[in-house]
Amino acid sequence: MFVRRRWTALATTSILIAAVLSHPGPGAAAPAAPALTLAPTETALVRVQLADRAQLDRLVAGGADLANRPRSRDGRLIADLVLTGRQLTDLTRQGATALQVVQRADDGTRRIAESRRAAQERTRAGLRASGAAAVDTLQFLQAYWWTTGGRTFVQAQVATTASDDPDVEITVTWRTADGATGSFPLYRFEDSGEYQYHYALPQPAPGRPVQFTATSSLGGTSRPVTPSLWPNASPPPQPAGYQKDFIDAYLTPVDIKARIARLGRQYRDLVDVIDLPNKTQGYRRNAAAYLGDPAAAAVVVESVRFGDQGMNGVQVRTVDPGRPSRPLSMRYRDRVLTISLATDRAGKVTSTTDDVAALINAPRGARFRATVEEGSAGLPMPVTGPVRLDDGLQGTEVPARPWTVQALRIGKHRDGSRIGVLAYSQEHAREWATPLVTLEFAERLLANARTDAATRKLLEQVDVFVIPTVNPDGANYSFHDYNFQRKNLVNHCAGEARDPKYRNMWGVDVNRNYTVGSLFDGYVGASTNCLAGNYAGTAELSEPESRNVIDLAKAHPNIKFAMNVHSYGGYFMWPPGAYKADGRVTLPRPSIDESTLFLASARRIVGAIAAERGTVTWPSQTGPVADVLYSAAGNSADQLYYELGIFAWDFEVGNDRWNEATGQWEGVGFQPPFDEAHGEAQEYAGGLVELVRVARDYAASNPVRR
Ligand SMILES: [Zn+2]
């Protein structure tokens, strides 16, 4: 009954869309969007409808914190951005519209979307009359259907030969076995200025479709095609008593370290704990303070050593010597840095902010560094202080020393004689669900090796490596200081960019710091700006976090498969992951045989993910990174694949959820309510177990060469 009502509603929607397309005009059938507002200094993850592609290009050029690939929906560009209320206001003035506050900063209790605007029907003017121009030819690139949670969805990609015409409208019509029909519009997808294809987000349908046809506003018609079941692959059934569900809360790096130690003790015969060779900076920062009033005249003073190295609490002040004709001078005694300002013959203070900063920076091997606050250059230096230097870090349970990143090595024969599989997670600090995925995976293998013959046999045949948290320093900062922290905790900035007001923007994007297809090689999707969300670092592999991943892979040449676990959005991807802007030249495409292996294996793994709670990763989001997400210069999977010959995939866990009430797909964000994160851990751990089976099957026909 329910399904039937939905179907009626759908049919009405199709008619409505047709009506809107035939009679374009202002305000057609589009409910007004509710106002989504942020306080000026509030930071949030917001789904934004951009004014045009130029606005997106400006955002990317400016190093905007894009959470996933901007999508084309209803003919408009939709992007998820981490931004402040002020930045959002600016964007809105330039024609953007906020669609969804996916998640606010530090709102532990309300981390799901608060509201969502109703769908706006497309009202594009200038729709061409059918037959007014040359007829184009249409070709289906994808035609799929699947069922999840009792609801059937369809998805299609169609290419038109009229690829240079931005106004071509393409509509897909489906028919079910019992004769029901419906249709939905596709939207043009361009990337880097080049037409790719037309597509739409998955659409609900009343039952299994048996035929798709596509028509265009230029009069083109496709041949009817029979849509395929996606992914049409199921993992072996889990035997009765199969053990799972080992994660009951989010895990900080401190928790993860304890979990790794426990697994090492509990399963000695199956596990080695590997200390990776490159220690990270640790949860540490330089201690800093504003000397003066940042709104008037100030100098930023910071310690050269980290705050925890005896520098937190050190005091800094300027004094008037009270006598005429004194030079500017500095003294450090009893943890107080005293700067005595210069005076003229009349005893009036003459030092400027620049003088004071230069003095602090002058000594060789200086203990302190200083920069003049933006807008304070050349101003008289006030008599002020003392102020206390502080590193600003809030986490009290985190040891303040360099961190040793660890890997688990799991298998019966950990001697390089078995094919190796590497799973690694949390390159990006804020992706809290990702270490839950890799740890649930590790625990499933270990626990079931004792109780399930198939798992025991699997661990005879493979050599599994797991790095649950690649970026523990950033993760600690994300848990304790700023939940949207993506990068690591180093600060490569110089000058004014070291101002503590930028503290949440420092760090290197670990997954842009690798050597193949990098920013330094001229590829797109990373930044030279130390404050950008995708800052590539000072050089390829400048960061210990990225060196650890590569060193582990190089030290174990039996590793032939790898999975880089990220969140969110529900993607399953493989190389190439980057292209050059000019002409959109990607890294070399895999051979036909390798592409076949990537796709066939992906379908198995997507099927295993779906087996856990029905989550189906869309066919439109399964494919090469450069095609389905964006160009990510210098990402780890590309180095593993092109340099080390490893079949290297990426997960973006956390698929959009279908909201039956609104008929919209909704984003889940980086730190969803734990129930959702738990679900993601369960389903993607199932996907990783299937990856191990893929590797085992590969090894059966391609024995490991030692
Ligand atoms: Zn990520």
XYZ file of C-alpha atoms and ligand atoms in Angstrom:
707
model
C 0.000 0.000 0.000
C 2.721 2.351 1.061
C 4.817 1.610 -1.991
C 1.831 2.195 -4.220
C 1.199 5.618 -2.721
C 4.801 6.581 -3.246
C 4.504 5.499 -6.834
C 1.514 7.776 -7.340
C 3.453 10.641 -5.810
C 6.343 9.865 -8.101
C 4.226 9.929 -11.173
C 2.939 13.324 -10.088
C 6.515 14.514 -9.608
C 7.431 13.420 -13.103
C 4.521 15.382 -14.528
C 5.519 18.392 -12.437
C 9.063 18.229 -13.751
C 7.775 17.999 -17.281
C 5.547 20.989 -16.656
C 8.408 23.028 -15.264
C 10.624 22.126 -18.172
C 7.957 23.145 -20.667
C 7.137 26.383 -18.919
C 10.312 27.708 -17.418
C 9.862 30.808 -15.372
C 10.753 32.420 -12.069
C 9.540 30.682 -8.945
C 8.194 27.638 -10.743
C 7.118 25.061 -8.174
C 10.228 25.653 -6.079
C 9.593 25.975 -2.364
C 11.600 28.811 -0.784
C 14.774 27.624 0.913
C 14.805 28.086 4.673
C 17.474 30.545 5.797
C 20.530 28.726 7.124
C 22.620 31.106 9.132
C 25.853 30.904 11.095
C 27.219 33.416 13.564
C 30.082 35.342 11.905
C 32.835 33.455 13.725
C 31.060 30.106 13.931
C 32.548 27.332 11.795
C 30.427 24.634 10.191
C 30.352 22.049 7.458
C 27.794 23.396 5.010
C 26.340 22.024 1.795
C 26.245 25.024 -0.511
C 24.721 25.607 -3.901
C 27.297 27.666 -5.800
C 26.450 30.542 -8.125
C 28.457 29.168 -11.034
C 31.578 27.265 -11.956
C 33.714 30.421 -11.730
C 32.827 30.643 -8.054
C 33.978 27.054 -7.545
C 37.214 27.759 -9.400
C 37.857 30.776 -7.151
C 37.192 28.664 -4.052
C 39.585 25.932 -5.195
C 42.259 28.490 -6.127
C 41.891 30.024 -2.674
C 42.439 26.664 -0.969
C 38.879 26.255 0.273
C 38.205 23.313 2.567
C 36.142 21.178 0.202
C 34.817 18.055 1.905
C 34.059 16.148 -1.276
C 33.608 16.632 -4.959
C 31.149 19.325 -5.918
C 28.163 17.642 -7.472
C 25.938 18.749 -10.215
C 22.343 18.495 -9.037
C 19.279 19.944 -10.650
C 21.661 21.726 -12.973
C 23.389 23.502 -10.102
C 26.772 22.954 -8.461
C 26.579 21.622 -4.945
C 29.644 21.571 -2.675
C 30.275 20.651 0.963
C 32.547 23.259 2.564
C 33.980 23.869 6.012
C 33.597 27.618 6.493
C 32.857 30.397 8.947
C 29.653 32.408 9.061
C 31.600 35.353 7.654
C 32.847 33.312 4.694
C 29.353 31.976 4.131
C 27.948 35.514 4.103
C 30.551 36.501 1.504
C 29.684 33.475 -0.617
C 25.983 34.246 -0.352
C 26.562 37.815 -1.467
C 28.277 36.345 -4.514
C 25.181 34.327 -5.341
C 25.637 31.068 -3.423
C 22.877 29.460 -1.340
C 23.407 27.405 1.809
C 21.477 24.122 1.512
C 22.402 22.146 4.591
C 24.409 22.728 7.732
C 25.768 19.203 7.814
C 27.584 19.707 11.070
C 28.600 22.580 13.311
C 31.947 22.931 15.068
C 31.926 21.502 18.594
C 28.242 20.685 18.661
C 28.737 17.200 20.074
C 25.041 16.701 20.636
C 23.590 17.887 17.335
C 25.770 16.542 14.618
C 23.203 15.710 12.027
C 21.800 18.072 9.540
C 19.277 20.451 11.075
C 17.421 21.312 8.040
C 17.314 20.786 4.377
C 15.758 22.915 1.786
C 13.106 21.323 -0.438
C 14.205 20.496 -3.943
C 14.119 23.327 -6.390
C 12.857 22.396 -9.777
C 15.067 23.507 -12.519
C 13.878 26.624 -14.302
C 16.434 27.029 -16.964
C 15.434 29.645 -19.518
C 16.063 29.196 -23.157
C 15.048 25.551 -23.399
C 15.387 24.578 -26.984
C 12.384 23.450 -28.897
C 12.647 19.844 -29.892
C 14.048 19.447 -33.366
C 15.272 23.038 -33.604
C 18.874 21.921 -33.924
C 20.774 18.982 -35.300
C 19.808 15.678 -33.718
C 22.400 14.288 -31.320
C 23.219 10.692 -30.510
C 22.894 9.352 -26.976
C 24.808 6.504 -25.408
C 24.291 4.893 -21.979
C 27.557 4.728 -20.008
C 25.836 3.270 -16.945
C 22.370 1.833 -16.367
C 21.879 0.214 -12.959
C 19.256 -0.624 -10.387
C 19.353 -2.013 -6.853
C 17.168 -2.495 -3.821
C 18.001 -1.347 -0.305
C 15.782 -1.180 2.747
C 12.807 -2.320 0.658
C 13.223 0.600 -1.736
C 14.369 0.245 -5.353
C 16.684 2.837 -6.878
C 17.832 3.452 -10.434
C 20.849 5.343 -11.701
C 22.130 6.206 -15.168
C 24.893 8.039 -16.974
C 24.369 9.066 -20.574
C 26.741 10.802 -22.990
C 25.530 13.019 -25.818
C 27.523 13.617 -28.988
C 26.511 17.285 -28.665
C 29.127 17.597 -25.938
C 29.892 21.271 -26.597
C 26.288 22.392 -26.174
C 25.779 23.287 -22.496
C 21.991 23.470 -22.894
C 21.222 19.911 -23.991
C 18.520 18.405 -21.762
C 18.562 14.642 -21.302
C 15.718 12.654 -19.752
C 15.799 8.967 -18.838
C 12.549 7.003 -18.923
C 12.304 3.678 -17.121
C 9.765 0.888 -17.386
C 9.178 -1.884 -14.858
C 8.218 -5.496 -15.555
C 4.549 -4.765 -14.750
C 4.446 -1.836 -17.160
C 4.821 1.124 -14.803
C 6.874 3.964 -16.239
C 8.485 7.131 -14.984
C 11.234 9.495 -15.909
C 13.870 11.734 -14.433
C 16.175 14.433 -15.828
C 19.931 14.057 -16.017
C 22.345 16.908 -15.455
C 25.467 17.831 -17.296
C 28.705 17.010 -15.490
C 31.830 18.916 -16.456
C 35.193 18.590 -14.754
C 38.124 20.918 -15.264
C 36.132 22.592 -18.025
C 35.536 19.392 -19.992
C 32.250 17.622 -20.624
C 32.189 14.177 -19.045
C 28.591 12.930 -19.219
C 25.053 13.574 -17.959
C 23.947 11.873 -14.755
C 21.625 12.107 -11.767
C 21.705 10.977 -8.167
C 19.967 7.632 -7.633
C 16.199 7.933 -8.103
C 13.533 5.833 -6.376
C 11.425 3.557 -8.563
C 8.422 1.372 -7.657
C 10.064 -1.909 -8.623
C 12.679 -3.631 -10.691
C 13.174 -1.726 -13.970
C 13.518 -3.747 -17.166
C 14.207 -0.933 -19.620
C 15.807 2.512 -19.757
C 15.642 4.881 -22.709
C 17.118 8.342 -22.969
C 15.914 11.304 -25.007
C 17.449 14.717 -25.514
C 16.089 18.180 -26.157
C 17.915 18.079 -29.484
C 15.735 15.170 -30.524
C 18.288 12.427 -29.886
C 17.076 9.062 -28.651
C 19.084 6.172 -27.270
C 18.468 2.540 -27.975
C 16.534 0.964 -25.108
C 18.873 -0.740 -22.653
C 18.260 -3.308 -19.948
C 19.614 -1.955 -16.658
C 21.943 -4.224 -14.683
C 21.647 -5.152 -11.052
C 24.322 -3.316 -9.003
C 26.696 -4.549 -7.630
C 25.393 -8.046 -8.300
C 27.954 -9.694 -6.064
C 27.560 -11.162 -2.588
C 30.184 -12.271 -0.120
C 30.140 -15.817 1.256
C 27.515 -15.954 4.009
C 28.854 -15.318 7.491
C 28.665 -18.635 9.371
C 26.568 -18.952 12.502
C 28.582 -17.646 15.408
C 30.706 -15.328 13.250
C 32.061 -12.737 15.672
C 31.691 -9.022 14.991
C 30.851 -5.705 16.636
C 34.039 -4.933 18.516
C 33.646 -1.138 18.593
C 31.354 0.579 21.082
C 32.604 4.182 21.086
C 34.726 6.602 19.095
C 38.423 5.924 19.705
C 41.098 8.568 20.290
C 44.729 7.844 19.352
C 45.372 7.064 23.040
C 42.518 4.521 22.937
C 43.849 3.079 19.674
C 47.331 2.619 21.087
C 45.852 0.699 24.008
C 43.714 -1.414 21.648
C 46.757 -2.303 19.518
C 48.699 -3.345 22.610
C 45.796 -5.498 23.783
C 45.490 -7.254 20.420
C 49.243 -7.896 20.405
C 49.008 -9.589 23.804
C 45.793 -11.466 23.140
C 46.735 -13.005 19.784
C 50.502 -13.522 20.013
C 50.503 -16.332 17.459
C 48.756 -14.201 14.841
C 49.946 -10.622 15.418
C 53.082 -8.506 15.302
C 52.883 -4.896 16.451
C 55.143 -2.808 14.214
C 56.495 0.554 15.370
C 56.717 2.624 12.206
C 60.073 4.357 11.750
C 59.111 8.047 11.564
C 57.964 9.560 14.838
C 55.524 12.439 14.463
C 55.858 15.831 16.141
C 53.429 14.755 18.840
C 50.532 16.674 20.317
C 52.632 19.808 20.760
C 52.763 23.399 19.631
C 54.868 26.466 20.162
C 53.638 28.701 22.991
C 52.448 32.110 21.850
C 50.800 35.326 23.020
C 49.777 38.724 21.707
C 51.982 41.433 23.159
C 49.679 44.457 22.943
C 46.114 44.680 21.682
C 45.563 42.842 18.360
C 42.804 45.331 17.513
C 45.188 48.291 17.976
C 48.919 47.538 17.918
C 50.470 44.195 18.784
C 53.356 41.834 18.188
C 52.876 38.055 18.234
C 55.569 36.477 20.402
C 56.108 32.720 20.390
C 58.566 30.255 21.827
C 60.909 28.482 19.423
C 60.540 25.300 21.477
C 57.175 23.653 22.115
C 55.017 24.884 24.944
C 55.415 21.667 26.913
C 59.210 22.049 26.753
C 59.149 24.528 29.616
C 57.738 27.423 27.586
C 54.063 27.428 28.603
C 53.608 30.154 31.193
C 56.701 32.163 30.271
C 55.835 35.857 30.577
C 56.546 38.664 28.142
C 56.195 42.391 28.746
C 57.319 45.764 27.490
C 58.406 48.491 29.927
C 59.088 52.193 29.742
C 62.648 52.636 31.087
C 61.536 55.943 32.669
C 64.706 57.690 31.566
C 65.587 59.663 28.431
C 67.782 58.479 25.536
C 67.635 54.750 26.340
C 68.161 52.144 23.618
C 65.720 49.320 22.952
C 66.899 46.298 24.943
C 65.742 42.837 26.032
C 66.386 40.646 29.046
C 65.213 37.122 29.860
C 65.330 36.212 33.519
C 63.219 34.001 35.819
C 60.938 32.987 32.913
C 60.108 36.613 32.141
C 61.115 38.264 28.848
C 61.300 41.990 29.483
C 61.642 44.398 26.586
C 62.702 47.865 27.614
C 61.521 50.309 24.974
C 63.730 53.039 23.468
C 63.213 56.667 24.515
C 64.150 60.039 23.019
C 65.861 62.938 24.774
C 62.579 64.007 26.289
C 62.040 60.506 27.708
C 59.217 59.680 25.272
C 58.987 56.062 24.068
C 59.985 55.812 20.386
C 60.037 52.033 19.653
C 57.672 50.687 17.026
C 56.125 47.252 16.693
C 58.653 46.480 13.941
C 61.574 47.484 16.186
C 60.371 45.140 18.932
C 59.818 42.175 16.574
C 63.275 42.692 15.032
C 64.897 42.786 18.461
C 63.209 39.542 19.575
C 64.240 37.782 16.344
C 67.825 39.084 16.337
C 69.873 36.796 18.608
C 71.459 33.709 17.088
C 69.779 30.621 18.496
C 66.991 32.815 19.800
C 64.533 31.371 22.320
C 61.687 33.490 20.965
C 60.255 34.505 17.612
C 58.066 37.492 16.850
C 55.922 38.807 14.016
C 54.077 42.079 13.770
C 50.318 41.570 13.903
C 48.496 42.293 10.633
C 47.643 45.983 10.539
C 50.142 46.873 13.282
C 53.194 47.561 11.112
C 55.052 50.752 12.002
C 52.797 51.637 14.939
C 54.156 52.822 18.301
C 54.773 49.814 20.571
C 52.568 50.056 23.662
C 53.810 49.515 27.181
C 52.018 46.306 27.996
C 52.067 42.978 29.729
C 53.084 40.761 31.172
C 51.285 38.211 29.022
C 51.763 34.465 29.354
C 52.846 32.322 26.422
C 50.680 29.265 25.934
C 50.475 26.456 23.362
C 46.663 26.579 23.597
C 46.281 22.784 23.572
C 43.277 21.570 25.567
C 43.854 17.810 25.658
C 45.135 16.726 29.055
C 45.309 12.947 28.549
C 47.656 13.105 25.554
C 51.365 12.588 26.198
C 53.318 15.636 24.963
C 56.135 13.902 23.146
C 56.841 12.572 19.639
C 54.315 9.871 18.740
C 55.171 6.424 17.418
C 52.637 5.403 14.780
C 51.912 1.684 14.877
C 50.761 -1.021 12.518
C 49.287 -4.436 13.216
C 50.577 -7.333 11.117
C 48.076 -10.175 11.085
C 48.480 -13.694 9.657
C 49.762 -17.155 10.401
C 52.840 -16.750 8.189
C 54.248 -13.261 8.668
C 57.415 -13.882 6.693
C 56.641 -12.361 3.299
C 55.679 -15.707 1.784
C 51.969 -14.809 1.597
C 50.294 -12.069 -0.380
C 50.113 -8.828 1.605
C 47.103 -6.533 2.106
C 47.452 -3.065 3.659
C 44.533 -1.159 5.218
C 45.252 2.301 6.611
C 42.998 5.022 7.954
C 42.751 8.520 9.387
C 45.229 10.295 7.159
C 42.668 13.038 7.752
C 42.274 13.744 11.433
C 38.568 14.600 11.555
C 37.434 11.368 9.916
C 36.671 9.725 13.238
C 34.802 6.730 11.860
C 37.764 5.517 9.796
C 39.949 3.908 12.492
C 36.797 2.180 13.740
C 36.574 0.497 10.323
C 40.153 -0.803 10.303
C 40.082 -1.908 13.946
C 36.760 -3.720 13.544
C 38.317 -5.437 10.522
C 41.440 -6.466 12.468
C 39.395 -7.801 15.377
C 37.096 -9.793 13.099
C 40.058 -11.558 11.531
C 41.689 -12.296 14.870
C 38.647 -13.352 16.883
C 37.174 -15.538 14.154
C 40.503 -17.246 13.457
C 39.831 -19.100 16.720
C 36.228 -20.039 15.976
C 35.665 -20.041 12.202
C 37.495 -22.459 9.893
C 37.187 -20.195 6.841
C 38.805 -17.249 8.651
C 41.529 -19.539 9.998
C 42.263 -20.747 6.472
C 42.274 -17.181 5.150
C 44.935 -16.193 7.673
C 47.058 -19.106 6.443
C 46.992 -17.538 2.989
C 47.430 -13.785 3.520
C 49.609 -11.287 5.397
C 47.512 -8.326 6.559
C 48.882 -4.914 7.629
C 46.674 -2.357 9.394
C 47.555 1.245 10.342
C 44.478 2.434 12.271
C 45.569 6.071 12.652
C 48.139 7.504 10.255
C 47.771 11.042 11.670
C 47.470 10.737 15.475
C 48.608 14.303 16.260
C 45.921 15.833 14.067
C 43.434 13.314 15.471
C 44.256 14.352 19.032
C 43.718 17.978 18.012
C 40.420 17.037 16.355
C 39.201 15.301 19.514
C 40.377 17.897 22.028
C 40.666 21.276 20.301
C 38.943 21.691 16.926
C 36.786 18.922 15.559
C 37.158 19.923 11.884
C 40.974 19.522 11.943
C 41.928 17.668 8.728
C 45.702 18.043 8.536
C 48.602 17.077 10.793
C 49.845 19.298 13.625
C 53.060 20.739 12.149
C 53.205 24.428 11.361
C 55.226 25.262 8.257
C 53.812 28.791 8.055
C 56.030 31.860 8.282
C 55.372 35.504 9.084
C 51.831 36.710 9.640
C 50.395 33.265 8.913
C 51.850 32.145 12.266
C 49.354 34.388 14.077
C 47.519 32.208 16.633
C 44.200 33.257 15.100
C 45.096 30.828 12.278
C 45.738 27.953 14.695
C 42.956 25.813 13.227
C 44.331 26.207 9.692
C 47.938 25.079 10.139
C 49.262 21.658 9.156
C 49.965 19.547 6.087
C 47.324 17.551 4.241
C 48.954 14.130 4.627
C 47.119 12.763 1.583
C 48.629 15.464 -0.662
C 52.225 14.904 0.506
C 53.150 11.822 -1.559
C 55.434 11.676 -4.599
C 53.379 10.599 -7.624
C 51.205 13.094 -9.528
C 52.007 15.676 -6.873
C 51.558 19.437 -6.668
C 55.318 19.621 -7.163
C 54.860 17.703 -10.443
C 52.186 20.152 -11.621
C 49.039 18.173 -10.769
C 45.722 19.650 -9.598
C 44.093 19.413 -6.190
C 46.678 20.539 -3.636
C 47.889 23.927 -2.457
C 51.143 25.759 -1.736
C 49.305 27.874 0.867
C 50.191 26.654 4.372
C 46.713 27.672 5.585
C 44.809 25.776 2.865
C 42.884 22.609 3.681
C 44.884 20.703 1.059
C 48.353 22.170 1.713
C 50.879 19.770 0.173
C 53.758 20.432 2.596
C 57.222 21.814 1.926
C 58.225 18.927 -0.372
C 57.110 15.435 -1.359
C 57.158 13.194 1.731
C 58.122 16.123 3.969
C 55.916 14.632 6.710
C 56.607 11.611 8.940
C 52.965 10.540 8.600
C 53.226 9.976 4.838
C 56.735 8.486 5.050
C 55.424 5.863 7.474
C 52.859 4.549 4.957
C 55.414 4.332 2.152
C 58.182 2.876 4.327
C 55.859 0.102 5.509
C 54.843 -0.741 1.933
C 58.448 -0.702 0.714
C 59.662 -2.871 3.594
C 57.100 -5.557 2.670
C 57.154 -6.105 -1.095
C 54.618 -8.923 -0.752
C 51.949 -6.204 -0.256
C 49.943 -6.232 -3.493
C 46.627 -4.702 -2.332
C 45.934 -1.573 -0.285
C 42.894 0.331 0.980
C 43.112 3.961 2.103
C 40.110 4.575 4.356
C 38.580 8.073 4.422
C 35.187 9.626 5.159
C 32.633 10.709 4.141
C 30.343 10.403 1.117
C 30.219 6.739 0.081
C 32.860 6.351 -2.604
C 34.970 3.432 -3.768
C 37.871 4.526 -5.895
C 41.150 3.601 -7.541
C 43.864 5.268 -9.669
C 44.342 7.548 -11.420
C 43.730 10.044 -8.641
C 45.132 13.177 -10.238
C 45.325 15.141 -13.450
C 47.050 18.216 -14.792
C 44.726 21.173 -15.297
C 45.843 21.946 -18.811
C 43.897 19.517 -20.964
C 42.871 17.445 -17.915
C 45.651 14.909 -18.531
C 45.375 12.205 -15.890
C 48.105 9.944 -14.617
C 48.251 6.890 -16.916
C 45.072 4.832 -16.991
C 45.412 1.222 -15.777
C 45.566 -1.374 -18.534
C 42.339 -3.034 -19.666
C 43.187 -6.124 -17.612
C 43.929 -4.097 -14.508
C 40.844 -1.931 -14.969
C 38.810 -5.120 -15.179
C 40.383 -6.380 -11.963
C 39.710 -3.050 -10.216
C 36.039 -3.004 -11.243
C 35.305 -6.717 -10.707
C 36.942 -6.609 -7.270
C 35.122 -3.389 -6.460
C 31.766 -5.034 -7.179
C 32.624 -7.871 -4.794
C 33.633 -5.403 -2.091
C 30.596 -3.127 -2.654
C 28.458 -6.260 -2.331
C 30.137 -7.163 0.964
C 29.551 -3.635 2.310
C 25.869 -3.868 1.315
C 25.521 -7.247 3.044
C 25.979 -5.638 6.481
C 23.105 -3.092 6.619
C 22.033 -2.634 3.033
C 24.201 0.372 2.188
C 24.828 0.418 -1.555
C 27.729 2.507 -2.799
C 26.430 4.120 -5.981
C 27.815 3.091 -9.364
C 28.387 6.797 -10.058
C 30.736 6.893 -7.063
C 32.610 3.689 -7.884
C 35.545 4.257 -10.227
C 38.845 6.097 -10.680
C 39.331 8.965 -8.193
C 39.886 11.502 -10.947
C 36.551 10.552 -12.524
C 34.234 10.134 -9.531
C 35.626 12.498 -6.869
C 38.221 15.105 -7.808
C 41.887 15.440 -8.654
C 43.930 14.880 -5.500
C 47.552 15.696 -6.329
C 50.086 13.632 -4.379
C 47.700 11.155 -2.759
C 48.971 7.934 -1.221
C 47.091 5.439 -3.417
C 48.696 6.873 -6.545
C 52.200 6.425 -5.107
C 51.413 2.873 -3.978
C 50.042 1.971 -7.421
C 52.370 3.745 -9.839
C 55.627 3.420 -7.882
C 55.185 0.185 -5.956
C 52.789 -1.730 -8.208
C 50.143 -2.172 -5.499
C 46.429 -2.332 -6.391
C 45.524 0.680 -4.286
C 41.933 1.660 -3.528
C 40.240 4.352 -1.471
C 37.079 4.135 0.599
C 35.081 7.200 1.520
C 32.903 5.590 4.172
C 29.693 7.260 5.360
C 27.298 7.048 2.420
C 24.491 9.577 2.034
C 21.265 8.275 3.626
C 17.931 8.370 1.820
C 15.367 10.486 3.636
C 12.030 8.945 2.741
C 10.118 11.946 4.093
C 11.907 14.570 2.017
C 12.883 12.371 -0.925
C 16.472 13.595 -0.618
C 19.884 12.056 -0.056
C 21.446 13.498 3.101
C 25.131 13.776 4.005
C 26.315 12.170 7.260
C 29.403 14.334 7.959
C 32.772 13.529 9.508
C 31.569 12.790 13.034
C 28.041 11.471 12.864
C 26.135 10.354 15.956
C 27.917 7.205 17.117
C 25.168 4.829 15.932
C 25.898 5.885 12.359
C 29.697 5.671 12.819
C 29.193 2.205 14.287
C 27.165 1.178 11.244
C 29.889 2.493 8.946
C 32.547 0.536 10.862
C 30.534 -2.678 10.581
C 29.790 -2.426 6.864
C 33.195 -1.254 5.688
C 34.982 -3.812 7.891
C 32.957 -6.368 5.941
C 34.283 -4.729 2.769
C 37.870 -5.059 3.987
C 37.389 -8.752 4.761
C 36.226 -9.180 1.168
C 39.341 -7.302 -0.010
C 41.403 -9.966 1.778
C 39.488 -12.649 -0.151
C 40.128 -10.741 -3.386
C 43.852 -10.790 -2.572
C 43.749 -14.508 -1.746
C 42.053 -15.257 -5.081
C 44.556 -13.087 -6.930
C 47.461 -14.916 -5.271
C 46.032 -18.268 -6.348
C 46.689 -17.333 -9.981
C 49.630 -14.953 -9.388
C 51.938 -16.557 -6.781
C 54.023 -14.216 -4.628
C 57.562 -13.949 -5.980
C 60.165 -13.628 -3.272
Zn 39.938 12.143 3.937
